[in-house]
XYZ file of N, CA and C in Angstrom:
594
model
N -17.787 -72.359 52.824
C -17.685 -71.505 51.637
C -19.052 -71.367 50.986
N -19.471 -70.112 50.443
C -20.704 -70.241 49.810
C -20.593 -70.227 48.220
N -21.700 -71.070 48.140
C -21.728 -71.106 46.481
C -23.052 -70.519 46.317
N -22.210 -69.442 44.932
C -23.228 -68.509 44.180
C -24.206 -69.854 42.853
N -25.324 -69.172 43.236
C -25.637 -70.097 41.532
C -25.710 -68.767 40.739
N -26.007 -69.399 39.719
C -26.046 -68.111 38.612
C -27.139 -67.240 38.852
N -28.536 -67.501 39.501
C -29.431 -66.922 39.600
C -29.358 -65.587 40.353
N -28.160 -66.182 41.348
C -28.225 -65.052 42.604
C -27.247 -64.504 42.506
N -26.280 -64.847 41.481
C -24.935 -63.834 40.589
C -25.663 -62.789 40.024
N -26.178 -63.278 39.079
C -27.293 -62.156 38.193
C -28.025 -61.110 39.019
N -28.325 -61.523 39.898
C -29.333 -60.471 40.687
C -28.098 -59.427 41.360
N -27.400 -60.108 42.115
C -26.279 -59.063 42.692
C -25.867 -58.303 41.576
N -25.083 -58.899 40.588
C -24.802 -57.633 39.361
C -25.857 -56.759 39.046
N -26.994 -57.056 39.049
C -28.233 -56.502 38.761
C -28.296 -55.051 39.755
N -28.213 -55.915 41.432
C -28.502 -54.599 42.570
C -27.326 -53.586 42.177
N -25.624 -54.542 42.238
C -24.285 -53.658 41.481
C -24.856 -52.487 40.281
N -25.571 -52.439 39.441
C -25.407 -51.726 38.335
C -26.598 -50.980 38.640
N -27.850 -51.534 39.037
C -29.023 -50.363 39.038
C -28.556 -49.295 40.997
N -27.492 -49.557 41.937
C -27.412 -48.683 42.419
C -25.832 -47.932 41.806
N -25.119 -48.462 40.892
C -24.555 -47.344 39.793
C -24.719 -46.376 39.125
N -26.371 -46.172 38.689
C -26.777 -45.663 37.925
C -27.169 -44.773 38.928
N -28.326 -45.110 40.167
C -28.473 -44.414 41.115
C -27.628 -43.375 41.298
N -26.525 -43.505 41.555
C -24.856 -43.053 42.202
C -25.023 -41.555 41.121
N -24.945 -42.155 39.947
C -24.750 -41.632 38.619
C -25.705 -40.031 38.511
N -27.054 -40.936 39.187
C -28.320 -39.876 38.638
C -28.087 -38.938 39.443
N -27.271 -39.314 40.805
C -27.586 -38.015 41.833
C -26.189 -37.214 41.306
N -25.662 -38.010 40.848
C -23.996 -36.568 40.883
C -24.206 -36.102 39.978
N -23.959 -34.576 39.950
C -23.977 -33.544 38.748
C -23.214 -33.719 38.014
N -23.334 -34.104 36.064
C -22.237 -33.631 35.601
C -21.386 -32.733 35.735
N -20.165 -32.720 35.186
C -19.076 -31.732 35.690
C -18.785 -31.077 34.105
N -19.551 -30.156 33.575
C -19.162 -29.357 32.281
C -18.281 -28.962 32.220
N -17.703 -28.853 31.094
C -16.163 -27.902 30.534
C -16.383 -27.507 29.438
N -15.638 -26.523 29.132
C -15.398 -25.931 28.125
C -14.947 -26.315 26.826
N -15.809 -26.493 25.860
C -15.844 -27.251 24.981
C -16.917 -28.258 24.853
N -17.890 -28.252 26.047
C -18.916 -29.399 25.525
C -20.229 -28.814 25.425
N -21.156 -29.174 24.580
C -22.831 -28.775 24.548
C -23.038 -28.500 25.441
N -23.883 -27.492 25.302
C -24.439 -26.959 26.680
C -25.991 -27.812 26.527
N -26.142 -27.825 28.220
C -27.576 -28.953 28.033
C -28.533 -28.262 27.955
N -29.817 -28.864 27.454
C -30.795 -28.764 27.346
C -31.454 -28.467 28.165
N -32.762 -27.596 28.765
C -33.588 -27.564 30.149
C -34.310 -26.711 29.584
N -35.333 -26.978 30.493
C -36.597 -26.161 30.800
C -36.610 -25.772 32.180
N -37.458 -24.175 32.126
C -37.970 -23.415 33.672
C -38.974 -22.713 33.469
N -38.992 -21.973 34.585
C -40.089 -21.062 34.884
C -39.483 -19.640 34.684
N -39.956 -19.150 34.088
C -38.917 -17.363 34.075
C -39.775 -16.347 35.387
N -39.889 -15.523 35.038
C -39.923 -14.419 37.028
C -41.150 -13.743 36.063
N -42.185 -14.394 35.081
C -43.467 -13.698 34.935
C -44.270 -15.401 34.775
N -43.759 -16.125 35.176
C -44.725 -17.569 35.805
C -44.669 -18.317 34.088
N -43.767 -17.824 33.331
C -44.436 -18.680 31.606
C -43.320 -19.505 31.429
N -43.461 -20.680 30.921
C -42.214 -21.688 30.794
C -41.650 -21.300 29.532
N -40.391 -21.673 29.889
C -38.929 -21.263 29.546
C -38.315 -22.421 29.204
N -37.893 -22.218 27.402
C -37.201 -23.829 27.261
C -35.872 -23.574 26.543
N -34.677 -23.721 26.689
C -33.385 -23.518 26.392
C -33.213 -23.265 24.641
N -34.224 -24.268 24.237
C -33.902 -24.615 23.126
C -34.809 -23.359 22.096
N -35.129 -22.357 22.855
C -35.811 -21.550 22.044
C -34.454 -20.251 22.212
N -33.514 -20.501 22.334
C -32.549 -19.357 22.743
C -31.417 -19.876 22.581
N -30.721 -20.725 22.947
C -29.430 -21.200 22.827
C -29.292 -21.658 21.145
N -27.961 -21.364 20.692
C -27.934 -21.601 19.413
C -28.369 -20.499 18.313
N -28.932 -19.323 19.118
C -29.927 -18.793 18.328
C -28.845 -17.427 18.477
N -28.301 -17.181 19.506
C -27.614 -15.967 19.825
C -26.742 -16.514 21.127
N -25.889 -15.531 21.620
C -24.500 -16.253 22.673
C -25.578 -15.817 23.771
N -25.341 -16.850 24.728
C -26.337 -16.636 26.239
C -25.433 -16.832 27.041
N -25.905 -16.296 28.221
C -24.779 -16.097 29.251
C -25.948 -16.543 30.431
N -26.007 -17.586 31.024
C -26.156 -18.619 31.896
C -25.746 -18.312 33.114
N -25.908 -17.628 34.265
C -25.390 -17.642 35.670
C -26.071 -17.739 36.815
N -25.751 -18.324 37.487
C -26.164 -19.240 39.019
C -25.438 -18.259 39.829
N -26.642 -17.821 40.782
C -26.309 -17.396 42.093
C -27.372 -17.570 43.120
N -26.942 -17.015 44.443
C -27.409 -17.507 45.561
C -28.965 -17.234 46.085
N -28.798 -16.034 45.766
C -30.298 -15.483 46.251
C -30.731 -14.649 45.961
N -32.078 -14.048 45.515
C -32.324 -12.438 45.425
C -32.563 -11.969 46.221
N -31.821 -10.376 46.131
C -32.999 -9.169 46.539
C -31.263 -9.271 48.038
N -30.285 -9.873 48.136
C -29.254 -10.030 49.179
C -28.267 -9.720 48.281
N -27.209 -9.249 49.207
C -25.971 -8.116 48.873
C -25.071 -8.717 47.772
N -24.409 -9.323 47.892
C -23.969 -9.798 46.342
C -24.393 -10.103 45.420
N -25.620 -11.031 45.540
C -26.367 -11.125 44.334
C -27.086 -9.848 43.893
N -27.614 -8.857 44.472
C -27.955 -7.873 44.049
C -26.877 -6.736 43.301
N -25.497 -6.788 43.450
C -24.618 -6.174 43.117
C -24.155 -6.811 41.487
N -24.445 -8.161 41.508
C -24.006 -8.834 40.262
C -25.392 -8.920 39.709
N -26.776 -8.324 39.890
C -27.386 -8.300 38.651
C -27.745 -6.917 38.420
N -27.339 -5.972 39.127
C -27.066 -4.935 38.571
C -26.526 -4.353 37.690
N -24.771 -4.866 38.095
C -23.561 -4.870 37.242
C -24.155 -5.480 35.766
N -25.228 -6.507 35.510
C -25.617 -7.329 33.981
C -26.915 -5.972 33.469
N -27.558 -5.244 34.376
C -28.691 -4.245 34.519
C -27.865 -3.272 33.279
N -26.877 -2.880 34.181
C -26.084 -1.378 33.980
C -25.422 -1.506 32.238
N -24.863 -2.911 32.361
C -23.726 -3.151 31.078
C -25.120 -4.257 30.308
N -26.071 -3.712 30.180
C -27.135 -5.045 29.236
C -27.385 -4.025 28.033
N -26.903 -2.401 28.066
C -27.333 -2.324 26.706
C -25.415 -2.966 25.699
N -24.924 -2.864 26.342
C -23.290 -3.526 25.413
C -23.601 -4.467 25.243
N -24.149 -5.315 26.121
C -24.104 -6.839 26.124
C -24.910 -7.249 24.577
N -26.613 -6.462 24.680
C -27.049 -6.766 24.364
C -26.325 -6.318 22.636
N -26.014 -5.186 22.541
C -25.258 -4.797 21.229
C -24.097 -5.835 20.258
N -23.887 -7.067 21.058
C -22.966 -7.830 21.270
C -23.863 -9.169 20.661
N -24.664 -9.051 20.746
C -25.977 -10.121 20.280
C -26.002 -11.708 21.336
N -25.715 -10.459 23.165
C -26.222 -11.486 23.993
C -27.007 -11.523 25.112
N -27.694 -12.557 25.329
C -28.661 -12.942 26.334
C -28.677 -13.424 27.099
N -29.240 -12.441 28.700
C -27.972 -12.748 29.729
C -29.594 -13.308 30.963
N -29.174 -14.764 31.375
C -30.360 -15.256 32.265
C -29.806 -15.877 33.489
N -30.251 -15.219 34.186
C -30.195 -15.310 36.108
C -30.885 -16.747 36.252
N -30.227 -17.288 37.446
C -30.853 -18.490 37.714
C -30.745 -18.507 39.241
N -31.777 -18.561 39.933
C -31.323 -19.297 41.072
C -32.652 -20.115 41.990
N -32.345 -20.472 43.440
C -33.796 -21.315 43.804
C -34.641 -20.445 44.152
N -34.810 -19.054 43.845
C -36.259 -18.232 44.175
C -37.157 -19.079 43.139
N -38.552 -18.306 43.352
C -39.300 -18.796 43.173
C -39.650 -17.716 41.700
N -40.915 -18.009 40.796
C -41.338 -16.484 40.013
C -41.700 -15.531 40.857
N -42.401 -15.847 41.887
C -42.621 -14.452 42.688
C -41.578 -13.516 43.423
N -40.680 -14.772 43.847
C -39.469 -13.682 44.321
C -38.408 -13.184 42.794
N -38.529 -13.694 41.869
C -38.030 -13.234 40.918
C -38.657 -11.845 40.360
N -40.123 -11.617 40.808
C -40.795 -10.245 40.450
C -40.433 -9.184 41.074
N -40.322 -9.644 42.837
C -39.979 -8.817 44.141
C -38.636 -7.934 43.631
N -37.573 -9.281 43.530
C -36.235 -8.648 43.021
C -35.801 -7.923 41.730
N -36.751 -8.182 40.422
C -36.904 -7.938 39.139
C -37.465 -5.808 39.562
N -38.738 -5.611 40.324
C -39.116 -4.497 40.391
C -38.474 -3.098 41.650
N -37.690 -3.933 42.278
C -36.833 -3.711 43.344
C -35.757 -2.743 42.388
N -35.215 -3.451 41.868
C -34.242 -3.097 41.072
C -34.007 -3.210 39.483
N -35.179 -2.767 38.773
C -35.429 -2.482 37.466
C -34.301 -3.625 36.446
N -34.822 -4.390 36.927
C -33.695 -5.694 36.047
C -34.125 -5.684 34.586
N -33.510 -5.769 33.763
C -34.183 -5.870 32.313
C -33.790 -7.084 31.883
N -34.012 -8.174 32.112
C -33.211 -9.425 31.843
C -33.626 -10.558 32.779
N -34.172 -11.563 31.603
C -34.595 -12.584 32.171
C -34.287 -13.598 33.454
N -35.237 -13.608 35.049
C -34.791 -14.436 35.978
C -35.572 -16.423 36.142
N -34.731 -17.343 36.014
C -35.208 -18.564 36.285
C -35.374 -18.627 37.747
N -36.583 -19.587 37.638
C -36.781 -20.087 39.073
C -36.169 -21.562 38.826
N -35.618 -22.003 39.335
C -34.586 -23.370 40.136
C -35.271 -23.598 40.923
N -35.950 -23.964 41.728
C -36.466 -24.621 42.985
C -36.007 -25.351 43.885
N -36.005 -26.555 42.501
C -35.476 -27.977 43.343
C -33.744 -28.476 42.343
N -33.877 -27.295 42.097
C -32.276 -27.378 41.265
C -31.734 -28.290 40.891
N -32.822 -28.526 39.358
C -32.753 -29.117 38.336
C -31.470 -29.231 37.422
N -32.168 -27.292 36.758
C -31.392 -26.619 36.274
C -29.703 -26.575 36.317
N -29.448 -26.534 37.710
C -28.498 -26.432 38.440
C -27.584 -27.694 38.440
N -28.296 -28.996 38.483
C -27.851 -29.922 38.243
C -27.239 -30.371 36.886
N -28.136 -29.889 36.065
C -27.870 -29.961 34.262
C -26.364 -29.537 34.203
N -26.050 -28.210 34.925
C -24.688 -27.708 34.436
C -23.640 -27.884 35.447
N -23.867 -28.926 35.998
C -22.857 -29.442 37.346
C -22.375 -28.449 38.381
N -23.821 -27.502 39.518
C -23.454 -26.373 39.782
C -23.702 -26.617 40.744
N -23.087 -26.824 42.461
C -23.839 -27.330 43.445
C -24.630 -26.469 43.815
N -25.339 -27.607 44.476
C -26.849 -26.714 44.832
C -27.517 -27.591 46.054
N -27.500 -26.444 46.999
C -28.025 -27.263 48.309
C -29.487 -27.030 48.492
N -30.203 -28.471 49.044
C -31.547 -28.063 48.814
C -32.006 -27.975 50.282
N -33.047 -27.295 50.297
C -33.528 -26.984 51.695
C -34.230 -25.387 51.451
N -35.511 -25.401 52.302
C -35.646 -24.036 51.975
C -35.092 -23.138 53.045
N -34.932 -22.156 52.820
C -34.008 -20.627 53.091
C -34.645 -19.850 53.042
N -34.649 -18.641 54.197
C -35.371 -17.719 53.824
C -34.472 -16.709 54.244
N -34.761 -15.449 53.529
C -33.946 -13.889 53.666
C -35.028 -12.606 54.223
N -34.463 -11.649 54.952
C -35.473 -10.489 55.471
C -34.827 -9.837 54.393
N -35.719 -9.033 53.249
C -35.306 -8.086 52.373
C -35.878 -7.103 52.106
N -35.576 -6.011 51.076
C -36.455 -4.648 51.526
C -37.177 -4.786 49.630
N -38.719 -4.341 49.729
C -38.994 -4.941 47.939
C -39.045 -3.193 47.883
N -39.326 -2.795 46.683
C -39.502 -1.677 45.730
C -39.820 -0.743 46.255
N -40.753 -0.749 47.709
C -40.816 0.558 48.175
C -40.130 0.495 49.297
N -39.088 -0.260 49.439
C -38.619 -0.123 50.599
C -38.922 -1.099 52.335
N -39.721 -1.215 52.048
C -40.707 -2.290 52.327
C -40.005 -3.574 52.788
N -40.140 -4.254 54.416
C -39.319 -5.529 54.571
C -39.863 -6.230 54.873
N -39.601 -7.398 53.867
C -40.422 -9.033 53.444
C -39.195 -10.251 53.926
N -40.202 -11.010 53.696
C -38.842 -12.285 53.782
C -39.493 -13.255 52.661
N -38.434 -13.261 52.319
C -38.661 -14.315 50.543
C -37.993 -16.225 51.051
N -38.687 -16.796 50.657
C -38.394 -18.148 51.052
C -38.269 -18.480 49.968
N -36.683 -19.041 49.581
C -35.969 -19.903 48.583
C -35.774 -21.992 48.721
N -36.599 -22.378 47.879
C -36.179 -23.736 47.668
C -34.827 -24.183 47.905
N -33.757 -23.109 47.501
C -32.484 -23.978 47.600
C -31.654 -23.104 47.159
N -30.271 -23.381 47.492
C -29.322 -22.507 47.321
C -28.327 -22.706 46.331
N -27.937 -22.326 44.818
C -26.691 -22.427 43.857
C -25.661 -22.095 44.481
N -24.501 -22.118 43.910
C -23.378 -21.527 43.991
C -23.104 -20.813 42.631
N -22.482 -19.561 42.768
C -22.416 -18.232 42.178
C -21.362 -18.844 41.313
N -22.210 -19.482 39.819
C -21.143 -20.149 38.793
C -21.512 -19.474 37.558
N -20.806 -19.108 36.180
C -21.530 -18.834 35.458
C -20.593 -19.006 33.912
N -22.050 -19.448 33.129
C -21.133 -20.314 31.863
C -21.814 -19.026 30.567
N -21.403 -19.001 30.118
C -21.282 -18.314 28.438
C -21.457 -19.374 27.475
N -22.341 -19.341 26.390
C -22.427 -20.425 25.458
C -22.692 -19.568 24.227
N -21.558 -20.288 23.467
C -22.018 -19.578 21.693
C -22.816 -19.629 21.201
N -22.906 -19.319 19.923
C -24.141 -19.645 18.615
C -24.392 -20.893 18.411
N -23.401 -21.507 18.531
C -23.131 -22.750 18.103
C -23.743 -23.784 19.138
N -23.907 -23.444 20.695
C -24.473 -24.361 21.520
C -23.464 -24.754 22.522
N -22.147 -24.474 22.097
C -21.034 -24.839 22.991
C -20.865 -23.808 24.047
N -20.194 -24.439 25.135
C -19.901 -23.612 26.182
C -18.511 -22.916 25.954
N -18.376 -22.139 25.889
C -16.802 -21.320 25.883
C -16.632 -20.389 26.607
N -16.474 -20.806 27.750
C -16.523 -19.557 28.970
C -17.245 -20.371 30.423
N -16.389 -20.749 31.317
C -17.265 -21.383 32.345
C -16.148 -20.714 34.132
N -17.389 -20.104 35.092
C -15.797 -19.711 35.994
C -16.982 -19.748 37.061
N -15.940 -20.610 38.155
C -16.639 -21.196 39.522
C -16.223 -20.388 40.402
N -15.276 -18.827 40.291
C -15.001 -18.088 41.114
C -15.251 -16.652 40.836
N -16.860 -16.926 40.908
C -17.439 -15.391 40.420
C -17.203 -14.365 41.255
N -16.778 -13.391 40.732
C -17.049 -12.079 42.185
C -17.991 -11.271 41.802
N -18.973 -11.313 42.388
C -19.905 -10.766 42.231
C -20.335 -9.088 41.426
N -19.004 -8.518 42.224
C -18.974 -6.970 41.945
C -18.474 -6.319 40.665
N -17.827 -7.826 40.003
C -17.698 -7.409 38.035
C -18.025 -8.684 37.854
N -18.642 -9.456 37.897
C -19.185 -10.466 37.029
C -19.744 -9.828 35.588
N -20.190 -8.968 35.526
C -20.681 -8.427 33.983
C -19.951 -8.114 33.315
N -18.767 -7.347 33.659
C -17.086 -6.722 32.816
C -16.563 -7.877 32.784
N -16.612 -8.876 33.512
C -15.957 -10.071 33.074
C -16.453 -10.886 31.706
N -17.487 -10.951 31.430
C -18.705 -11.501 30.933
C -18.429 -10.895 29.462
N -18.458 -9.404 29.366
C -18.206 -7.988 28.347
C -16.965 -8.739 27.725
N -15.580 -8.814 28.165
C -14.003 -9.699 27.677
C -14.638 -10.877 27.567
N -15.209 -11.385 27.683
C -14.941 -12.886 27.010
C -15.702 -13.034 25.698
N -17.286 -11.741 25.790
C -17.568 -12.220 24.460
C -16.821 -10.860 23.678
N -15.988 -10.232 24.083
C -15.040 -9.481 23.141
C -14.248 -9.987 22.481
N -13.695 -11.264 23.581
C -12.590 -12.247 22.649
C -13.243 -13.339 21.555
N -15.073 -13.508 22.178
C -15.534 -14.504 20.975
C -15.450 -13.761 19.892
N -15.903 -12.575 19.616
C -16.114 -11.563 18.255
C -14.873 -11.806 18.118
N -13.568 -11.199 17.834
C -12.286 -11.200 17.638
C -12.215 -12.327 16.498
């Protein structure tokens, strides 16, 4: 039978709790509706850092994770935010793209398709992590056509999944849906802050 002394009890609880925390750091929180939305910093798609806390709280933001720019669904769902951003914006909200492009592919896709509305670069999907959004890392690359038509291939850090949260004045999340469809994500977006005004 072995006997523990206390020294080498302590240390095992010790390895027990600091690879807990480990465990802890890598899994994404899992947000809901009803809790603070977190805090973060990025890079926006003209290279200048971007910090949450200069926007959230300030007016309702609309937060959404998708896969890639300048590729067929994601290009259809930031259009759809393009087309409906003067309502949105009449609505007193601010609507920011996130995904693992980079600022430069955020320019490619931004002038491609006349986006008026702020894109994050995610990279190493930070961001992504903050709002419990999986995100596979690895880089990716896409053959795409930029502004004149023109075919490039854009290399992405990593890939989100097409999630997207709404947050009030207040900082809270009220509005969170892990089964975006790409092709009305913005009319969806339009009803929910119709029902916040209400």
């Amino acid at each position: 039978m072995k006997t523990w002394t206390w020294c080498g009890m302590a240390a095992a609880a010790l390895v027990l709790a600091l690879g807990g925390l480990a465990a802890a750091e890598n899994k994404a929180k899992e947000l809901k509706v009803g809790d603070k939305a977190p805090s973060f910093e990025s890079t926006d798609d003209q290279g200048q850092a971007w910090k949450s806390s200069d926007h959230i709280g300030k007016k309702v933001v609309v937060v959404y994770f998708y896969p890639a720019d300048l590729t067929g669904g994601c290009t259809k769902q930031a259009c759809g935010f393009r087309d409906d951003m003067q309502k949105l914006t009449d609505k007193g909200v601010e609507v920011i793209g996130v995904s693992g492009d980079s600022a430069k592919n955020h320019q490619v896709f931004k002038q491609a398709h006349k986006l008026n509305f702020t894109l994050l670069a995610d990279e190493d999907g930070a961001v992504a992590k903050r709002f419990g959004v999986p995100f596979e890392k690895g880089a990716r690359e896409a053959k795409v056509k930029d502004a004149e038509g023109k075919e490039i291939t854009l290399t992405r850090g990593g890939t989100a999944k097409r999630w997207t949260f709404v947050i009030d004045k207040n900082g809270k999340i009220v509005h969170k849906n892990t089964e975006v469809k790409a092709s009305d994500g913005s009319k969806q977006i339009l009803e929910v802050v119709e029902n916040l005004n209400k």
